[in-house]
Short mmCIF file of C-alpha atoms in Angstrom, two decimals:
data_model
loop_
_atom_site.label_atom_id
_atom_site.label_comp_id
_atom_site.label_asym_id
_atom_site.label_seq_id
_atom_site.Cartn_x
_atom_site.Cartn_y
_atom_site.Cartn_z
CA MET A 1189 -0.03 -0.41 -0.08
CA ARG A 1190 0.56 4.24 -0.80
CA ILE A 1191 0.49 5.88 2.37
CA ALA A 1192 0.77 9.47 2.48
CA VAL A 1193 2.08 11.41 5.21
CA LEU A 1194 1.14 14.87 6.04
CA GLY A 1195 2.48 16.75 8.17
CA ALA A 1196 6.65 15.97 9.20
CA GLY A 1197 7.01 17.13 12.96
CA ALA A 1198 7.84 15.02 16.28
CA VAL A 1199 4.30 12.84 15.30
CA GLY A 1200 4.68 13.22 11.85
CA ALA A 1201 8.39 12.40 11.78
CA ARG A 1202 7.90 9.35 13.73
CA THR A 1203 5.17 7.86 11.74
CA ALA A 1204 7.32 8.11 8.91
CA ARG A 1205 9.66 6.16 10.27
CA GLN A 1206 6.95 2.81 11.87
CA LEU A 1207 5.37 3.06 8.23
CA ALA A 1208 8.77 2.46 6.32
CA SER A 1209 10.01 -0.70 9.18
CA THR A 1210 5.93 -2.06 8.53
CA ASP A 1211 6.88 -4.83 4.54
CA ALA A 1212 3.13 -4.15 3.44
CA VAL A 1213 3.48 -0.37 3.80
CA GLU A 1214 5.19 -0.14 -0.59
CA SER A 1215 6.13 3.36 -0.02
CA VAL A 1216 5.86 6.26 2.11
CA GLN A 1217 5.08 10.39 0.85
CA VAL A 1218 6.50 13.09 3.81
CA ALA A 1219 5.65 16.33 3.02
CA ASP A 1220 5.11 19.45 5.08
CA ALA A 1221 4.46 23.51 4.40
CA ILE A 1222 8.38 23.46 5.46
CA GLY A 1223 9.63 22.12 2.43
CA ARG A 1224 12.52 21.11 4.19
CA ARG A 1225 12.08 19.71 7.17
CA ALA A 1226 9.60 16.79 4.98
CA GLU A 1227 13.87 16.45 3.58
CA SER A 1228 15.56 16.26 6.59
CA VAL A 1229 12.33 13.04 7.75
CA ALA A 1230 12.82 11.62 4.46
CA ASP A 1231 16.79 12.14 4.77
CA ALA A 1232 17.85 10.92 8.27
CA ILE A 1233 15.08 7.09 8.15
CA ASP A 1234 17.32 6.52 4.41
CA ASP A 1235 15.41 4.13 2.44
CA ARG A 1236 14.91 5.87 -0.46
CA SER A 1237 13.54 3.07 -2.58
CA ARG A 1238 10.15 3.76 -0.13
CA VAL A 1239 10.17 7.32 1.43
CA ARG A 1240 10.88 10.30 -0.42
CA ALA A 1241 9.58 13.67 0.49
CA VAL A 1242 7.18 15.34 -1.77
CA PRO A 1243 5.95 18.48 -2.29
CA TYR A 1244 3.23 19.61 -0.75
CA ASP A 1245 0.93 21.06 -3.51
CA SER A 1246 0.86 17.81 -4.84
CA TRP A 1247 0.94 15.74 -1.36
CA ALA A 1248 -1.32 12.87 -1.46
CA ASP A 1249 -0.70 12.08 -5.26
CA GLY A 1250 -1.55 8.02 -5.25
CA ALA A 1251 -2.20 7.45 -2.56
CA ASP A 1252 -4.29 4.55 -0.38
CA VAL A 1253 -4.03 6.14 2.72
CA VAL A 1254 -3.55 9.17 4.03
CA VAL A 1255 -2.25 10.45 7.48
CA LEU A 1256 -3.29 14.11 8.48
CA CYS A 1257 -0.02 14.38 10.41
CA HIS A 1258 0.06 18.31 11.43
CA PRO A 1259 -1.66 20.51 13.49
CA GLY A 1260 -4.75 20.29 13.55
CA GLY A 1261 -7.19 23.24 12.58
CA ASP A 1262 -8.36 21.74 8.90
CA HIS A 1263 -8.82 18.31 9.44
CA GLY A 1264 -11.83 17.99 8.53
CA ALA A 1265 -12.71 19.73 5.92
CA LEU A 1266 -9.06 18.17 4.28
CA ALA A 1267 -10.35 14.65 4.84
CA GLU A 1268 -14.15 15.29 2.90
CA GLY A 1269 -12.28 15.98 0.03
CA PHE A 1270 -10.17 12.50 0.34
CA VAL A 1271 -13.01 10.48 1.34
CA GLN A 1272 -14.88 11.91 -1.87
CA ALA A 1273 -12.52 10.30 -4.21
CA GLY A 1274 -12.36 6.99 -2.44
CA VAL A 1275 -8.96 7.75 -0.29
CA SER A 1276 -9.24 6.18 3.98
CA VAL A 1277 -8.10 8.43 6.28
CA VAL A 1278 -6.16 8.77 9.68
CA SER A 1279 -5.66 11.86 11.92
CA VAL A 1280 -3.48 12.39 14.61
CA SER A 1281 -5.89 16.31 15.79
CA ASP A 1282 -7.22 16.11 19.65
CA ASP A 1283 -8.83 19.44 18.56
CA VAL A 1284 -12.53 18.75 19.59
CA ASP A 1285 -13.46 20.58 16.11
CA ASP A 1286 -10.86 18.81 13.54
CA VAL A 1287 -13.04 15.76 15.54
CA GLN A 1288 -16.05 16.89 15.04
CA ALA A 1289 -15.87 17.27 11.52
CA LEU A 1290 -13.79 14.24 11.25
CA LEU A 1291 -17.41 12.15 12.83
CA ALA A 1292 -19.17 14.89 10.63
CA LEU A 1293 -18.06 12.58 7.87
CA ASP A 1294 -19.66 9.40 9.19
CA GLY A 1295 -22.69 8.62 6.12
CA ALA A 1296 -20.24 10.51 3.03
CA ALA A 1297 -17.41 7.69 4.35
CA ARG A 1298 -19.56 4.81 4.55
CA ARG A 1299 -20.76 5.42 1.33
CA ALA A 1300 -17.45 6.02 -0.85
CA GLU A 1301 -16.18 2.51 1.76
CA VAL A 1302 -13.84 4.71 2.67
CA SER A 1303 -12.49 4.89 6.39
CA VAL A 1304 -12.22 8.14 8.42
CA VAL A 1305 -9.79 7.29 11.92
CA ALA A 1306 -10.24 9.91 13.92
CA GLY A 1307 -8.17 10.49 16.84
CA ALA A 1308 -5.39 8.69 15.86
CA GLY A 1309 -2.80 9.58 18.49
CA PHE A 1310 -1.72 9.31 22.22
CA ALA A 1311 -4.17 10.79 23.24
CA PRO A 1312 -7.13 10.26 22.13
CA GLY A 1313 -5.41 7.13 19.98
CA LEU A 1314 -4.46 4.65 21.60
CA THR A 1315 -6.52 5.50 24.64
CA ASP A 1316 -9.53 4.02 22.09
CA VAL A 1317 -7.95 1.14 22.01
CA LEU A 1318 -6.69 0.62 25.93
CA ALA A 1319 -10.59 1.11 26.85
CA ALA A 1320 -11.61 -1.36 24.18
CA HIS A 1321 -9.57 -3.74 25.43
CA ALA A 1322 -11.28 -2.89 28.76
CA ALA A 1323 -14.47 -3.32 27.65
CA ALA A 1324 -13.82 -6.65 26.88
CA GLN A 1325 -13.51 -7.89 30.07
CA PHE A 1326 -16.59 -6.21 31.02
CA ASP A 1327 -20.92 -7.39 30.53
CA GLY A 1328 -21.22 -4.09 30.85
CA VAL A 1329 -19.62 -0.68 31.07
CA ASP A 1330 -20.98 2.16 34.01
CA GLU A 1331 -18.04 4.55 32.87
CA VAL A 1332 -14.21 5.58 30.62
CA HIS A 1333 -11.86 7.60 32.38
CA VAL A 1334 -9.16 9.08 30.31
CA ALA A 1335 -6.24 10.78 32.07
CA LYS A 1336 -3.81 12.31 29.70
CA VAL A 1337 0.10 13.37 31.53
CA GLY A 1338 2.75 15.15 28.63
CA THR A 1339 3.03 16.51 25.00
CA GLY A 1340 4.68 15.88 22.02
CA GLY A 1341 5.75 18.60 19.90
CA PRO A 1342 5.27 21.97 20.06
CA ALA A 1343 1.60 22.38 18.43
CA CYS A 1344 1.02 19.73 20.45
CA ALA A 1345 2.23 21.70 23.75
CA ARG A 1346 0.16 25.15 22.34
CA ALA A 1347 -3.01 22.51 22.10
CA HIS A 1348 -1.73 21.24 25.56
CA HIS A 1349 -2.04 25.13 26.80
CA GLY A 1350 -5.62 26.19 24.60
CA ALA A 1351 -7.49 23.10 25.85
CA LEU A 1352 -6.91 24.47 29.37
CA ALA A 1353 -8.64 27.62 28.89
CA GLY A 1354 -10.56 26.25 26.64
CA GLU A 1355 -14.46 24.15 27.27
CA ALA A 1356 -14.79 20.83 28.68
CA THR A 1357 -17.04 17.89 27.58
CA ASP A 1358 -18.29 15.30 29.53
CA TRP A 1359 -20.80 13.44 28.93
CA ARG A 1360 -23.10 11.54 31.73
CA ASP A 1361 -26.77 10.18 32.57
CA GLY A 1362 -27.08 9.93 28.62
CA VAL A 1363 -25.98 13.74 27.58
CA TRP A 1364 -23.46 16.16 27.42
CA GLN A 1365 -21.93 17.88 29.63
CA HIS A 1366 -20.35 21.08 28.99
CA ARG A 1367 -17.91 22.71 31.67
CA ARG A 1368 -15.28 25.07 32.94
CA ALA A 1369 -11.53 23.95 31.79
CA GLY A 1370 -8.66 23.38 34.68
CA THR A 1371 -11.98 22.66 37.03
CA GLY A 1372 -12.14 19.46 39.14
CA ARG A 1373 -8.33 18.66 39.50
CA GLU A 1374 -8.43 14.53 40.79
CA LEU A 1375 -5.39 12.29 41.58
CA CYS A 1376 -4.38 10.22 39.09
CA TRP A 1377 -1.64 8.12 39.26
CA PHE A 1378 0.12 6.99 35.68
CA PRO A 1379 2.57 3.25 35.19
CA ASP A 1380 6.26 4.91 37.15
CA PRO A 1381 7.91 6.45 36.51
CA VAL A 1382 5.45 9.80 35.78
CA ARG A 1383 3.04 8.17 38.97
CA ALA A 1384 1.15 10.73 41.12
CA GLN A 1385 -0.64 14.07 39.00
CA ASP A 1386 -3.10 16.38 39.60
CA CYS A 1387 -4.95 16.61 36.54
CA TYR A 1388 -7.78 19.14 34.80
CA ARG A 1389 -10.56 18.92 32.81
CA ALA A 1390 -9.88 20.00 29.25
CA ALA A 1391 -11.06 20.82 25.79
CA ALA A 1392 -10.06 16.91 25.41
CA PRO A 1393 -12.53 15.33 22.33
CA ASP A 1394 -11.89 12.42 24.21
CA ALA A 1395 -15.50 12.10 25.64
CA LEU A 1396 -16.46 12.38 21.78
CA LEU A 1397 -15.03 8.78 20.22
CA LEU A 1398 -15.62 6.80 23.13
CA VAL A 1399 -19.15 7.55 23.64
CA PRO A 1400 -20.09 5.48 20.03
CA ALA A 1401 -18.51 2.92 21.19
CA PHE A 1402 -19.41 1.54 25.14
CA PRO A 1403 -23.49 1.96 23.82
CA GLY A 1404 -25.94 2.75 27.17
CA VAL A 1405 -22.30 4.50 29.16
CA SER A 1406 -23.16 6.31 32.29
CA ARG A 1407 -20.07 8.68 32.25
CA VAL A 1408 -17.75 9.18 30.51
CA THR A 1409 -14.44 12.20 30.62
CA ALA A 1410 -11.41 13.18 29.66
CA ARG A 1411 -8.71 15.05 31.66
CA VAL A 1412 -5.11 16.12 31.51
CA ALA A 1413 -2.34 17.25 34.26
CA ALA A 1414 -1.23 20.41 34.14
CA ASN A 1415 1.32 21.69 37.03
CA ARG A 1416 0.21 25.73 39.12
CA ARG A 1417 1.46 27.40 35.84
CA ASP A 1418 -0.45 25.75 33.24
CA ARG A 1419 -3.35 26.70 35.00
CA LEU A 1420 -2.32 30.16 35.18
CA THR A 1421 -1.36 31.12 32.21
CA ALA A 1422 -3.81 28.89 30.44
CA ARG A 1423 -6.08 32.48 29.40
CA LEU A 1424 -2.71 33.96 28.81
CA PRO A 1425 -0.41 33.31 25.80
CA MET A 1426 2.06 30.87 25.81
CA LEU A 1427 4.94 32.64 28.84
CA ARG A 1428 7.64 31.42 26.24
CA PRO A 1429 8.00 29.32 22.95
CA PRO A 1430 7.11 25.56 23.30
CA HIS A 1431 9.50 23.26 23.37
CA PRO A 1432 10.70 21.49 20.44
CA GLU A 1433 9.93 17.92 21.65
CA GLY A 1434 8.51 17.50 25.48
CA GLY A 1435 9.76 14.56 27.71
CA ILE A 1436 8.55 11.29 29.24
CA GLY A 1437 3.99 11.85 28.98
CA ALA A 1438 1.30 9.25 30.37
CA ILE A 1439 -2.19 8.03 29.75
CA ARG A 1440 -4.60 6.13 32.25
CA VAL A 1441 -8.19 4.79 31.30
CA GLU A 1442 -9.85 3.79 33.90
CA LEU A 1443 -13.29 1.56 33.05
CA ARG A 1444 -15.56 0.47 35.65
CA GLY A 1445 -18.36 -1.58 34.84
CA ARG A 1446 -20.34 -4.65 35.39
CA ARG A 1447 -18.93 -8.40 35.11
CA GLY A 1448 -21.90 -10.59 36.16
CA PRO A 1449 -23.62 -9.66 39.50
CA VAL A 1450 -20.71 -7.50 40.07
CA ARG A 1451 -19.40 -3.87 40.17
CA GLU A 1452 -15.67 -3.76 38.86
CA VAL A 1453 -12.77 -1.01 37.94
CA VAL A 1454 -9.52 -1.84 35.34
CA VAL A 1455 -7.06 0.55 34.85
CA PHE A 1456 -5.15 0.23 31.39
CA GLY A 1457 -1.83 3.10 31.43
CA VAL A 1458 1.28 3.42 28.50
CA MET A 1459 4.15 5.48 29.73
CA ASP A 1460 6.20 6.57 26.84
CA ARG A 1461 7.29 9.78 24.41
CA PRO A 1462 3.84 11.04 23.70
CA ALA A 1463 4.84 11.95 20.05
CA VAL A 1464 6.81 8.46 19.36
CA ALA A 1465 3.76 6.49 20.80
CA ALA A 1466 1.02 8.40 18.49
CA GLY A 1467 3.48 7.43 15.78
CA ALA A 1468 3.03 4.50 16.27
CA VAL A 1469 -0.44 4.26 16.77
CA ALA A 1470 -1.00 6.67 13.64
CA ALA A 1471 0.97 4.66 11.62
CA LEU A 1472 -0.59 0.94 12.88
CA ALA A 1473 -3.92 2.75 12.08
CA ALA A 1474 -3.08 3.88 8.89
CA VAL A 1475 -2.51 0.10 7.12
CA GLU A 1476 -5.16 -1.35 8.85
CA ALA A 1477 -6.72 0.95 7.34
CA GLY A 1478 -5.01 0.47 3.76
CA ALA A 1479 -5.70 -3.21 4.23
CA GLY A 1480 -9.01 -2.82 4.82
CA ARG A 1481 -8.73 -4.87 7.76
CA LEU A 1482 -11.00 -1.69 10.23
CA ARG A 1483 -14.03 -3.67 11.56
CA ARG A 1484 -16.08 -1.01 9.37
CA ALA A 1485 -16.17 1.42 7.07
CA GLY A 1486 -16.81 5.11 8.38
CA ALA A 1487 -15.44 7.75 11.07
CA ALA A 1488 -14.91 6.88 14.42
CA GLY A 1489 -12.16 6.40 16.39
CA LEU A 1490 -9.86 3.55 17.33
CA ALA A 1491 -11.63 2.14 19.46
CA GLU A 1492 -14.85 1.04 17.20
CA LEU A 1493 -12.68 0.67 14.32
CA VAL A 1494 -10.10 -1.40 15.59
CA GLU A 1495 -9.44 -5.02 17.29
CA PRO A 1496 -8.01 -4.60 20.46
CA VAL A 1497 -5.59 -7.64 20.74
CA PRO A 1498 -4.09 -8.01 18.20
CA PHE A 1499 -3.75 -3.80 17.99
CA LEU A 1500 -1.71 -3.76 21.54
CA ALA A 1501 0.55 -6.90 20.64
CA GLU A 1502 1.59 -5.53 17.25
CA LEU A 1503 1.89 -1.49 18.96
CA ALA A 1504 4.37 -3.59 21.60
CA ARG A 1505 6.38 -5.29 19.51
CA ARG A 1506 6.78 -2.41 18.27
CA GLY A 1507 7.78 -0.64 21.62
CA VAL A 1508 4.86 1.40 23.55
CA LYS A 1509 3.54 -1.00 25.93
CA ALA A 1510 0.44 -1.38 27.69
CA ALA A 1511 0.10 -1.79 31.33
CA VAL A 1512 -2.60 -2.46 33.56
CA PHE A 1513 -2.90 -1.40 37.96
CA GLU A 1514 -3.15 -4.27 40.15
CA GLY A 1515 -4.16 -3.17 44.21
CA SER A 1516 -6.39 -1.01 46.24
CA ALA A 1517 -6.36 2.45 45.06
CA PRO A 1518 -8.88 4.89 46.69
CA GLY A 1519 -12.43 4.68 45.48
CA LEU A 1520 -12.24 1.30 43.74
CA MET B 1132 -11.85 58.91 44.53
CA ARG B 1133 -12.03 57.41 48.79
CA PHE B 1134 -14.84 55.00 47.12
CA LEU B 1135 -12.55 53.94 44.31
CA ARG B 1136 -9.30 53.39 46.56
CA ARG B 1137 -11.89 50.25 48.06
CA ALA B 1138 -13.18 49.08 45.07
CA LEU B 1139 -9.92 48.39 43.93
CA VAL B 1140 -8.71 46.87 47.61
CA ALA B 1141 -10.86 45.04 48.00
CA LEU B 1142 -11.31 43.44 43.75
CA GLY B 1143 -7.67 42.55 44.64
CA VAL B 1144 -8.04 41.01 48.11
CA THR B 1145 -11.33 38.19 45.37
CA GLY B 1146 -8.10 37.92 42.84
CA LEU B 1147 -5.93 37.29 45.41
CA ILE B 1148 -8.12 34.83 47.38
CA ALA B 1149 -9.68 32.98 43.93
CA ALA B 1150 -5.81 32.75 43.27
CA VAL B 1151 -4.72 30.71 46.24
CA LEU B 1152 -7.78 29.07 46.80
CA ARG B 1153 -7.90 27.73 42.28
CA LEU B 1154 -3.96 26.86 42.80
CA ARG B 1155 -3.23 24.97 46.30
CA GLY B 1156 -4.04 21.70 46.98
CA THR B 1157 -4.23 18.45 46.15
CA GLY B 1158 -7.20 16.78 44.38
CA GLY B 1159 -6.88 12.69 46.13
CA VAL B 1160 -5.04 10.49 47.80
CA PRO B 1161 -2.97 8.21 45.90
CA PRO B 1162 -3.21 4.15 45.85
CA GLN B 1163 -2.58 2.64 49.10
CA SER B 1164 -1.35 -1.01 47.17
CA GLY B 1165 -1.06 -2.71 44.13
CA GLY B 1166 1.49 -1.58 41.37
CA TRP B 1167 1.42 -1.24 36.78
CA ARG B 1168 2.37 -4.68 35.21
CA GLU B 1169 2.70 -5.08 31.81
CA LEU B 1170 0.62 -6.94 29.34
CA SER B 1171 1.28 -9.61 28.10
CA GLY B 1172 1.87 -13.13 26.57
CA PRO B 1173 -1.77 -14.84 27.85
CA ASP B 1174 -2.88 -11.10 27.74
CA LEU B 1175 -2.68 -10.66 24.36
CA ARG B 1176 -4.07 -13.27 23.14
#
């Protein structure tokens, strides 16, 4: 299969590298609004027979699947054109408007028999796969709570900054609830060495992707970790330019549900560099879409579209390893 | 003038209290026992 990647930042570079190491991928074409960034990514992978930088204005020519790794804002509009052209789309955007626009393409994508994978990064993305894996252990899922710490590249850091100043969208008892981001502090326990972090409501699209995947679920929430400076300055412009790439990050997915007559809790997590994990998830989602192994055509998140066990096994083979929390915690 | 000064002081004190309430404290208690185990083998079949 031929795959085109738009965006040669921290996530796009990792996505291209992961695709280049996949036997089923014949060619990877990388493009960026700043052309030399795409060239440096292609040069760094150094597999010229399969990976090449292409011009920005013709970046997706001939591709079977396109992966949108550039900063969010126009992923929905771009994806619409590809759906009409019969090309499957994978988007890593965690922008709420992008995810809503992508999910709105469900009908058109089903008619065109192509897939639009929304939120195929670290969180949302890997969180959705973990939620689907955990759900298999229950007869019914009542609650899903997602938390994330860390950022990938500069675009991700800007999105994190903006998310703390926006409006959080949670699902509670069958209705959407909108609350101020930066509120609702909760201490979340992530895999070592990240451990305990205070997390807050944020303008994150996780609930939009998880609610359709778990019919009957009563609560879905998403939080991001933030320090005092993040919260104090959330409504201001970023005081310092964002770093080229953040350090170690982590995700945590907590499911509460019923197994027989018993109410139980399962907590999964992953610790990794967010851009590295997001690149692996996006690449694998693109390969699944290109191979026709997604559960259905249409637009949805990974919780609805992939078989979680083989997906997590392949991610583990690529070095992105999930963990389960075993023990007692407050409220468990 | 005095009214304006009092209003500014009141606003400043309110803002200070709001900032302290917003920033101090933590959001809960960490787990008392247990830990993370990597998923492998049987967990992924």
